[in-house]
Amino acid sequence: MRKLSHSELLKIRKKESVLNQFERHPISIILSNVRSLYNVGSMFRTCDSGFVSELILTGFTPYPPRKEIEKTALGAVDTVPWKYFPNISDAIEYQRNKGFHIAALEITDNAINYDKLERENFPLCIIAGNELTGVDNAVLELCDFSIEIPMYGVKHSLNVSIASGIALYSSIRQWHIYNNT
């Protein structure tokens, strides 16, 4: 086994000029009141690698152009379709109008395990909340369901960009299973 060189990676990487020729995964992410510019930048990179439909930033979540976002996004701001909505309810309505099912990434009393999504849960919009308080209760009321990542340690949380990445990639895996791709 050997690690691929930078030049080898460049040969297999999609070119920005042809991205619109590929179908994106039917998954979008909403970040709700995320404080950290670095978490936002990390989510741009994660959404680029997952080839999501869209990243939506809401509330006081910072949005480009910001050098701190660019530092961790490494150019993904230019490759991920994104929007900013001051009000999350407008973002949820926007996604619903596009046919997306809305899921909060949150520990709730009836959450679905993150790896137990069904075919009918797609297209899927995952809402990730604030680093300290999670998804607001008022936002939970606007969601169709919630998904959670089991916690086995003392702390009952992951970093928002880490949790979102886990949920995103599990959703992508399940989408491919249901679509045999």
C-alpha positions as protocol buffer text, in pm:
chain_id: "A"
residue {
  index: 1
  type: MET
  ca { x: 0 y: 0 z: 0 }
}
residue {
  index: 2
  type: ARG
  ca { x: 117 y: 353 z: -73 }
}
residue {
  index: 3
  type: LYS
  ca { x: -35 y: 692 z: -32 }
}
residue {
  index: 4
  type: LEU
  ca { x: -139 y: 862 z: -358 }
}
residue {
  index: 5
  type: SER
  ca { x: 74 y: 1162 z: -448 }
}
residue {
  index: 6
  type: HIS
  ca { x: -72 y: 1510 z: -485 }
}
residue {
  index: 7
  type: SER
  ca { x: -40 y: 1489 z: -864 }
}
residue {
  index: 8
  type: GLU
  ca { x: -222 y: 1152 z: -866 }
}
residue {
  index: 9
  type: LEU
  ca { x: -503 y: 1299 z: -657 }
}
residue {
  index: 10
  type: LEU
  ca { x: -534 y: 1594 z: -894 }
}
residue {
  index: 11
  type: LYS
  ca { x: -585 y: 1353 z: -1185 }
}
residue {
  index: 12
  type: ILE
  ca { x: -883 y: 1178 z: -1022 }
}
residue {
  index: 13
  type: ARG
  ca { x: -1042 y: 1486 z: -863 }
}
residue {
  index: 14
  type: LYS
  ca { x: -1353 y: 1639 z: -1019 }
}
residue {
  index: 15
  type: LYS
  ca { x: -1284 y: 1971 z: -1188 }
}
residue {
  index: 16
  type: GLU
  ca { x: -1484 y: 2272 z: -1070 }
}
residue {
  index: 17
  type: SER
  ca { x: -1575 y: 2355 z: -1429 }
}
residue {
  index: 18
  type: VAL
  ca { x: -1771 y: 2031 z: -1471 }
}
residue {
  index: 19
  type: LEU
  ca { x: -1937 y: 1997 z: -1128 }
}
residue {
  index: 20
  type: ASN
  ca { x: -2278 y: 2083 z: -1271 }
}
residue {
  index: 21
  type: GLN
  ca { x: -2260 y: 1770 z: -1490 }
}
residue {
  index: 22
  type: PHE
  ca { x: -2281 y: 1545 z: -1183 }
}
residue {
  index: 23
  type: GLU
  ca { x: -2588 y: 1478 z: -971 }
}
residue {
  index: 24
  type: ARG
  ca { x: -2540 y: 1588 z: -612 }
}
residue {
  index: 25
  type: HIS
  ca { x: -2656 y: 1373 z: -323 }
}
residue {
  index: 26
  type: PRO
  ca { x: -3016 y: 1453 z: -219 }
}
residue {
  index: 27
  type: ILE
  ca { x: -2895 y: 1571 z: 120 }
}
residue {
  index: 28
  type: SER
  ca { x: -2858 y: 1925 z: 246 }
}
residue {
  index: 29
  type: ILE
  ca { x: -2733 y: 2066 z: 574 }
}
residue {
  index: 30
  type: ILE
  ca { x: -2866 y: 2362 z: 771 }
}
residue {
  index: 31
  type: LEU
  ca { x: -2638 y: 2514 z: 1034 }
}
residue {
  index: 32
  type: SER
  ca { x: -2846 y: 2695 z: 1296 }
}
residue {
  index: 33
  type: ASN
  ca { x: -2674 y: 2957 z: 1512 }
}
residue {
  index: 34
  type: VAL
  ca { x: -2332 y: 2792 z: 1492 }
}
residue {
  index: 35
  type: ARG
  ca { x: -2082 y: 3030 z: 1653 }
}
residue {
  index: 36
  type: SER
  ca { x: -1743 y: 2916 z: 1529 }
}
residue {
  index: 37
  type: LEU
  ca { x: -1614 y: 3039 z: 1194 }
}
residue {
  index: 38
  type: TYR
  ca { x: -1384 y: 2736 z: 1190 }
}
residue {
  index: 39
  type: ASN
  ca { x: -1678 y: 2496 z: 1232 }
}
residue {
  index: 40
  type: VAL
  ca { x: -1849 y: 2669 z: 939 }
}
residue {
  index: 41
  type: GLY
  ca { x: -1534 y: 2634 z: 727 }
}
residue {
  index: 42
  type: SER
  ca { x: -1505 y: 2269 z: 825 }
}
residue {
  index: 43
  type: MET
  ca { x: -1867 y: 2213 z: 717 }
}
residue {
  index: 44
  type: PHE
  ca { x: -1797 y: 2367 z: 377 }
}
residue {
  index: 45
  type: ARG
  ca { x: -1517 y: 2114 z: 330 }
}
residue {
  index: 46
  type: THR
  ca { x: -1730 y: 1827 z: 456 }
}
residue {
  index: 47
  type: CYS
  ca { x: -2020 y: 1927 z: 232 }
}
residue {
  index: 48
  type: ASP
  ca { x: -1784 y: 1948 z: -66 }
}
residue {
  index: 49
  type: SER
  ca { x: -1646 y: 1601 z: -1 }
}
residue {
  index: 50
  type: GLY
  ca { x: -1999 y: 1464 z: 43 }
}
residue {
  index: 51
  type: PHE
  ca { x: -2117 y: 1646 z: -271 }
}
residue {
  index: 52
  type: VAL
  ca { x: -2433 y: 1767 z: -94 }
}
residue {
  index: 53
  type: SER
  ca { x: -2716 y: 1953 z: -260 }
}
residue {
  index: 54
  type: GLU
  ca { x: -2667 y: 2262 z: -48 }
}
residue {
  index: 55
  type: LEU
  ca { x: -2531 y: 2409 z: 275 }
}
residue {
  index: 56
  type: ILE
  ca { x: -2760 y: 2662 z: 439 }
}
residue {
  index: 57
  type: LEU
  ca { x: -2641 y: 2898 z: 711 }
}
residue {
  index: 58
  type: THR
  ca { x: -2899 y: 3057 z: 943 }
}
residue {
  index: 59
  type: GLY
  ca { x: -2932 y: 3292 z: 1237 }
}
residue {
  index: 60
  type: PHE
  ca { x: -2605 y: 3425 z: 1372 }
}
residue {
  index: 61
  type: THR
  ca { x: -2403 y: 3157 z: 1193 }
}
residue {
  index: 62
  type: PRO
  ca { x: -2116 y: 3340 z: 1021 }
}
residue {
  index: 63
  type: TYR
  ca { x: -2103 y: 3324 z: 643 }
}
residue {
  index: 64
  type: PRO
  ca { x: -1852 y: 3402 z: 366 }
}
residue {
  index: 65
  type: PRO
  ca { x: -1656 y: 3600 z: 290 }
}
residue {
  index: 66
  type: ARG
  ca { x: -1456 y: 3558 z: 611 }
}
residue {
  index: 67
  type: LYS
  ca { x: -1089 y: 3464 z: 623 }
}
residue {
  index: 68
  type: GLU
  ca { x: -1145 y: 3227 z: 917 }
}
residue {
  index: 69
  type: ILE
  ca { x: -1402 y: 3031 z: 717 }
}
residue {
  index: 70
  type: GLU
  ca { x: -1171 y: 3020 z: 416 }
}
residue {
  index: 71
  type: LYS
  ca { x: -884 y: 2897 z: 633 }
}
residue {
  index: 72
  type: THR
  ca { x: -1061 y: 2570 z: 710 }
}
residue {
  index: 73
  type: ALA
  ca { x: -1280 y: 2552 z: 397 }
}
residue {
  index: 74
  type: LEU
  ca { x: -973 y: 2537 z: 168 }
}
residue {
  index: 75
  type: GLY
  ca { x: -1168 y: 2667 z: -132 }
}
residue {
  index: 76
  type: ALA
  ca { x: -1487 y: 2468 z: -70 }
}
residue {
  index: 77
  type: VAL
  ca { x: -1684 y: 2793 z: -42 }
}
residue {
  index: 78
  type: ASP
  ca { x: -1655 y: 2804 z: -422 }
}
residue {
  index: 79
  type: THR
  ca { x: -1762 y: 2442 z: -482 }
}
residue {
  index: 80
  type: VAL
  ca { x: -2058 y: 2401 z: -244 }
}
residue {
  index: 81
  type: PRO
  ca { x: -2393 y: 2561 z: -327 }
}
residue {
  index: 82
  type: TRP
  ca { x: -2483 y: 2769 z: -21 }
}
residue {
  index: 83
  type: LYS
  ca { x: -2731 y: 3027 z: 102 }
}
residue {
  index: 84
  type: TYR
  ca { x: -2780 y: 3240 z: 410 }
}
residue {
  index: 85
  type: PHE
  ca { x: -3119 y: 3292 z: 575 }
}
residue {
  index: 86
  type: PRO
  ca { x: -3147 y: 3519 z: 881 }
}
residue {
  index: 87
  type: ASN
  ca { x: -3450 y: 3316 z: 996 }
}
residue {
  index: 88
  type: ILE
  ca { x: -3430 y: 2936 z: 1011 }
}
residue {
  index: 89
  type: SER
  ca { x: -3803 y: 2894 z: 952 }
}
residue {
  index: 90
  type: ASP
  ca { x: -3754 y: 3051 z: 607 }
}
residue {
  index: 91
  type: ALA
  ca { x: -3469 y: 2806 z: 539 }
}
residue {
  index: 92
  type: ILE
  ca { x: -3685 y: 2511 z: 644 }
}
residue {
  index: 93
  type: GLU
  ca { x: -3971 y: 2631 z: 423 }
}
residue {
  index: 94
  type: TYR
  ca { x: -3726 y: 2671 z: 134 }
}
residue {
  index: 95
  type: GLN
  ca { x: -3609 y: 2311 z: 177 }
}
residue {
  index: 96
  type: ARG
  ca { x: -3963 y: 2175 z: 220 }
}
residue {
  index: 97
  type: ASN
  ca { x: -4069 y: 2347 z: -101 }
}
residue {
  index: 98
  type: LYS
  ca { x: -3788 y: 2157 z: -275 }
}
residue {
  index: 99
  type: GLY
  ca { x: -3928 y: 1828 z: -139 }
}
residue {
  index: 100
  type: PHE
  ca { x: -3678 y: 1771 z: 143 }
}
residue {
  index: 101
  type: HIS
  ca { x: -3767 y: 1595 z: 469 }
}
residue {
  index: 102
  type: ILE
  ca { x: -3641 y: 1794 z: 767 }
}
residue {
  index: 103
  type: ALA
  ca { x: -3443 y: 1617 z: 1042 }
}
residue {
  index: 104
  type: ALA
  ca { x: -3283 y: 1770 z: 1349 }
}
residue {
  index: 105
  type: LEU
  ca { x: -2948 y: 1622 z: 1448 }
}
residue {
  index: 106
  type: GLU
  ca { x: -3033 y: 1614 z: 1815 }
}
residue {
  index: 107
  type: ILE
  ca { x: -3085 y: 1381 z: 2110 }
}
residue {
  index: 108
  type: THR
  ca { x: -3462 y: 1369 z: 2161 }
}
residue {
  index: 109
  type: ASP
  ca { x: -3709 y: 1130 z: 2321 }
}
residue {
  index: 110
  type: ASN
  ca { x: -3795 y: 965 z: 1987 }
}
residue {
  index: 111
  type: ALA
  ca { x: -3489 y: 1014 z: 1768 }
}
residue {
  index: 112
  type: ILE
  ca { x: -3396 y: 770 z: 1493 }
}
residue {
  index: 113
  type: ASN
  ca { x: -3046 y: 627 z: 1514 }
}
residue {
  index: 114
  type: TYR
  ca { x: -2829 y: 801 z: 1253 }
}
residue {
  index: 115
  type: ASP
  ca { x: -2770 y: 474 z: 1064 }
}
residue {
  index: 116
  type: LYS
  ca { x: -3137 y: 368 z: 1051 }
}
residue {
  index: 117
  type: LEU
  ca { x: -3275 y: 607 z: 791 }
}
residue {
  index: 118
  type: GLU
  ca { x: -3530 y: 467 z: 545 }
}
residue {
  index: 119
  type: ARG
  ca { x: -3564 y: 530 z: 172 }
}
residue {
  index: 120
  type: GLU
  ca { x: -3865 y: 754 z: 234 }
}
residue {
  index: 121
  type: ASN
  ca { x: -3652 y: 990 z: 448 }
}
residue {
  index: 122
  type: PHE
  ca { x: -3486 y: 1121 z: 129 }
}
residue {
  index: 123
  type: PRO
  ca { x: -3433 y: 1384 z: 3 }
}
residue {
  index: 124
  type: LEU
  ca { x: -3303 y: 1477 z: 347 }
}
residue {
  index: 125
  type: CYS
  ca { x: -3219 y: 1807 z: 511 }
}
residue {
  index: 126
  type: ILE
  ca { x: -3020 y: 1773 z: 835 }
}
residue {
  index: 127
  type: ILE
  ca { x: -3028 y: 2062 z: 1084 }
}
residue {
  index: 128
  type: ALA
  ca { x: -2725 y: 2096 z: 1312 }
}
residue {
  index: 129
  type: GLY
  ca { x: -2752 y: 2341 z: 1600 }
}
residue {
  index: 130
  type: ASN
  ca { x: -2545 y: 2563 z: 1822 }
}
residue {
  index: 131
  type: GLU
  ca { x: -2227 y: 2425 z: 1979 }
}
residue {
  index: 132
  type: LEU
  ca { x: -2360 y: 2470 z: 2335 }
}
residue {
  index: 133
  type: THR
  ca { x: -2737 y: 2449 z: 2313 }
}
residue {
  index: 134
  type: GLY
  ca { x: -2797 y: 2229 z: 2008 }
}
residue {
  index: 135
  type: VAL
  ca { x: -3111 y: 2265 z: 1799 }
}
residue {
  index: 136
  type: ASP
  ca { x: -3361 y: 2507 z: 1956 }
}
residue {
  index: 137
  type: ASN
  ca { x: -3689 y: 2359 z: 2083 }
}
residue {
  index: 138
  type: ALA
  ca { x: -3884 y: 2593 z: 1853 }
}
residue {
  index: 139
  type: VAL
  ca { x: -3689 y: 2451 z: 1557 }
}
residue {
  index: 140
  type: LEU
  ca { x: -3753 y: 2092 z: 1671 }
}
residue {
  index: 141
  type: GLU
  ca { x: -4125 y: 2162 z: 1635 }
}
residue {
  index: 142
  type: LEU
  ca { x: -4067 y: 2245 z: 1266 }
}
residue {
  index: 143
  type: CYS
  ca { x: -3883 y: 1918 z: 1198 }
}
residue {
  index: 144
  type: ASP
  ca { x: -4032 y: 1597 z: 1062 }
}
residue {
  index: 145
  type: PHE
  ca { x: -3811 y: 1382 z: 1284 }
}
residue {
  index: 146
  type: SER
  ca { x: -3476 y: 1381 z: 1461 }
}
residue {
  index: 147
  type: ILE
  ca { x: -3168 y: 1167 z: 1419 }
}
residue {
  index: 148
  type: GLU
  ca { x: -2906 y: 1103 z: 1682 }
}
residue {
  index: 149
  type: ILE
  ca { x: -2559 y: 961 z: 1710 }
}
residue {
  index: 150
  type: PRO
  ca { x: -2531 y: 734 z: 2016 }
}
residue {
  index: 151
  type: MET
  ca { x: -2305 y: 865 z: 2291 }
}
residue {
  index: 152
  type: TYR
  ca { x: -2110 y: 608 z: 2490 }
}
residue {
  index: 153
  type: GLY
  ca { x: -1896 y: 830 z: 2711 }
}
residue {
  index: 154
  type: VAL
  ca { x: -1963 y: 1083 z: 2984 }
}
residue {
  index: 155
  type: LYS
  ca { x: -2019 y: 1380 z: 2752 }
}
residue {
  index: 156
  type: HIS
  ca { x: -2338 y: 1375 z: 2550 }
}
residue {
  index: 157
  type: SER
  ca { x: -2217 y: 1572 z: 2253 }
}
residue {
  index: 158
  type: LEU
  ca { x: -1972 y: 1588 z: 1966 }
}
residue {
  index: 159
  type: ASN
  ca { x: -1831 y: 1894 z: 1795 }
}
residue {
  index: 160
  type: VAL
  ca { x: -2101 y: 2021 z: 1557 }
}
residue {
  index: 161
  type: SER
  ca { x: -1888 y: 1977 z: 1246 }
}
residue {
  index: 162
  type: ILE
  ca { x: -1784 y: 1626 z: 1351 }
}
residue {
  index: 163
  type: ALA
  ca { x: -2142 y: 1521 z: 1431 }
}
residue {
  index: 164
  type: SER
  ca { x: -2267 y: 1669 z: 1104 }
}
residue {
  index: 165
  type: GLY
  ca { x: -1997 y: 1486 z: 909 }
}
residue {
  index: 166
  type: ILE
  ca { x: -2087 y: 1154 z: 1071 }
}
residue {
  index: 167
  type: ALA
  ca { x: -2457 y: 1204 z: 1001 }
}
residue {
  index: 168
  type: LEU
  ca { x: -2388 y: 1320 z: 645 }
}
residue {
  index: 169
  type: TYR
  ca { x: -2168 y: 1027 z: 550 }
}
residue {
  index: 170
  type: SER
  ca { x: -2401 y: 776 z: 711 }
}
residue {
  index: 171
  type: SER
  ca { x: -2688 y: 930 z: 513 }
}
residue {
  index: 172
  type: ILE
  ca { x: -2488 y: 911 z: 191 }
}
residue {
  index: 173
  type: ARG
  ca { x: -2408 y: 545 z: 258 }
}
residue {
  index: 174
  type: GLN
  ca { x: -2775 y: 468 z: 320 }
}
residue {
  index: 175
  type: TRP
  ca { x: -2879 y: 661 z: 7 }
}
residue {
  index: 176
  type: HIS
  ca { x: -2642 y: 450 z: -203 }
}
residue {
  index: 177
  type: ILE
  ca { x: -2771 y: 127 z: -47 }
}
residue {
  index: 178
  type: TYR
  ca { x: -3131 y: 220 z: -131 }
}
residue {
  index: 179
  type: ASN
  ca { x: -3035 y: 321 z: -483 }
}
residue {
  index: 180
  type: ASN
  ca { x: -2781 y: 43 z: -550 }
}
residue {
  index: 181
  type: THR
  ca { x: -2515 y: 289 z: -658 }
}
